[in-house]
Coordinates of C-alpha atoms in Angstrom, one line a residue:
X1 CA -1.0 -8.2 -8.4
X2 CA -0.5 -8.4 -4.4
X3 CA -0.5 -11.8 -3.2
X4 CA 1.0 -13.6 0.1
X5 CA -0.1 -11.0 2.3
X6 CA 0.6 -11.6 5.8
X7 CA 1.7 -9.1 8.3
X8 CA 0.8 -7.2 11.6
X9 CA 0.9 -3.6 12.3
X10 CA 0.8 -4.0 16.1
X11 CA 2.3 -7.3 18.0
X12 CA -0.9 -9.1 18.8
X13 CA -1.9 -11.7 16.2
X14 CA -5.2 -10.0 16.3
X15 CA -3.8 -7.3 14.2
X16 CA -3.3 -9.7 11.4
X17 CA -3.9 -9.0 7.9
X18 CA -4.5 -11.0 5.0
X19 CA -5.7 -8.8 2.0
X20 CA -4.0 -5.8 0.4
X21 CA -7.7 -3.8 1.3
X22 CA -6.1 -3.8 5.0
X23 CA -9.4 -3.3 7.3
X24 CA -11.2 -1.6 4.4
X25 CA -11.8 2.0 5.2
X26 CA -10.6 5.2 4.3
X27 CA -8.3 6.9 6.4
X28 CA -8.2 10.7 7.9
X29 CA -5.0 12.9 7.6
X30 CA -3.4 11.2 10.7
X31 CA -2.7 8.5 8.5
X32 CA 0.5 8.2 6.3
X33 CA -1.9 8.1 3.1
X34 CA -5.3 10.0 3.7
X35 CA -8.5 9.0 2.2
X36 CA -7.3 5.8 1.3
X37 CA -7.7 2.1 3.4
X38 CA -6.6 1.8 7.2
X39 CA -3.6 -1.0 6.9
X40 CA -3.9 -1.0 2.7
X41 CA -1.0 -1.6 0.8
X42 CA -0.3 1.7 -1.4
X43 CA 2.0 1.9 -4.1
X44 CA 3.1 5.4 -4.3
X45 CA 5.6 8.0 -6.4
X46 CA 7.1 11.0 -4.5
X47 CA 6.9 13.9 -7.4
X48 CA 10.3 16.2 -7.5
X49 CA 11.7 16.2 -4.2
X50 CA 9.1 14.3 -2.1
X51 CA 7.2 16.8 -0.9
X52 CA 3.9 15.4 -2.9
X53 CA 2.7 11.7 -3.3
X54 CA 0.9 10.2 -5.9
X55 CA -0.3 7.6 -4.4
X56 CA -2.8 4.8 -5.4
X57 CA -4.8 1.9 -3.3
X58 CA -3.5 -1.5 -4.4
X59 CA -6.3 -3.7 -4.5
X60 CA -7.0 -8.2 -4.5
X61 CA -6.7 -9.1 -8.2
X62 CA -5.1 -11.8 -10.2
X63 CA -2.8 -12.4 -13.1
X64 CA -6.0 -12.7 -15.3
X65 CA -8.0 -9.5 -14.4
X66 CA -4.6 -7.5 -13.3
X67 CA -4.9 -3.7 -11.0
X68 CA -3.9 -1.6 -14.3
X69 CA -2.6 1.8 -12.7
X70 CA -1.1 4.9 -15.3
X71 CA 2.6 5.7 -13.7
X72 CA 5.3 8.7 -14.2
X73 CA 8.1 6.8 -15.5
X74 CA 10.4 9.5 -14.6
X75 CA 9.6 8.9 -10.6
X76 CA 10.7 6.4 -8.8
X77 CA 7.8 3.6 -7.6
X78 CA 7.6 2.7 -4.0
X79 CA 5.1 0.2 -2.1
X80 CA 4.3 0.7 1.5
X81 CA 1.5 0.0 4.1
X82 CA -1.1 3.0 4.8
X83 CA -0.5 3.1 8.9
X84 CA -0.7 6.1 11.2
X85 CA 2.4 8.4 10.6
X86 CA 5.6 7.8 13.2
X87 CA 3.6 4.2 13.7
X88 CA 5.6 2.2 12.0
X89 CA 7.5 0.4 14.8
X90 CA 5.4 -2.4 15.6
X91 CA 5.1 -3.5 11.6
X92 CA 5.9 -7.2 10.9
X93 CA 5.4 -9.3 8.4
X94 CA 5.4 -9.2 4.3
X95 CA 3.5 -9.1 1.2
X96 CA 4.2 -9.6 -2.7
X97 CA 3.6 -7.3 -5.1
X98 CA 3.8 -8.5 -8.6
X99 CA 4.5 -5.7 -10.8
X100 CA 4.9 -5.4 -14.8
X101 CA 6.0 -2.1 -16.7
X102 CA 4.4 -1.7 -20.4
X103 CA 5.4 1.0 -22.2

């Protein structure tokens, strides 16, 4: 679950967002996560060393109807926002991912 979100990728408030969807559409290989959402939060797994990314669009849900996503438990989990790549700079703010591991 992703909740709290709140953050900028450029200093204006304009570039506020609010929802782990960021602005809601899919991205072109400029971006640090292709074909997934401009300014959406991704939770990602680098495979071996790094050199491919799983990677998976987090999306609004809640406790009771949960995001259920299959994971490697042998690679580590990461969470990151899907901006241009080298754009990071002008980033602020934060969001909270909730996550639970059933094996």
């Amino acid at each position: 679950m992703v909740a709290d979100v709140g953050w900028r990728y450029g200093f204006s408030f304009a570039t506020a967002v609010r929802t782990p969807l960021g602005r809601g559409m899919a991205v072109d290989a400029a971006w640090r996560f292709p074909n997934l959402l401009r300014y959406g939060a991704i939770l990602f797994q680098p495979q071996g060393d790094g050199d491919q990314i799983i990677a998976h669009q987090l999306t609004d849900s809640s406790l009771a109807e949960p995001q259920i996503i299959d994971l490697n438990p042998d690679w580590d989990v990461y969470v990151a926002i899907n901006d241009q790549k080298q754009a990071y700079e002008d980033n602020n703010g934060s969001l909270d991912v909730y996550l639970r591991i059933l094996a």
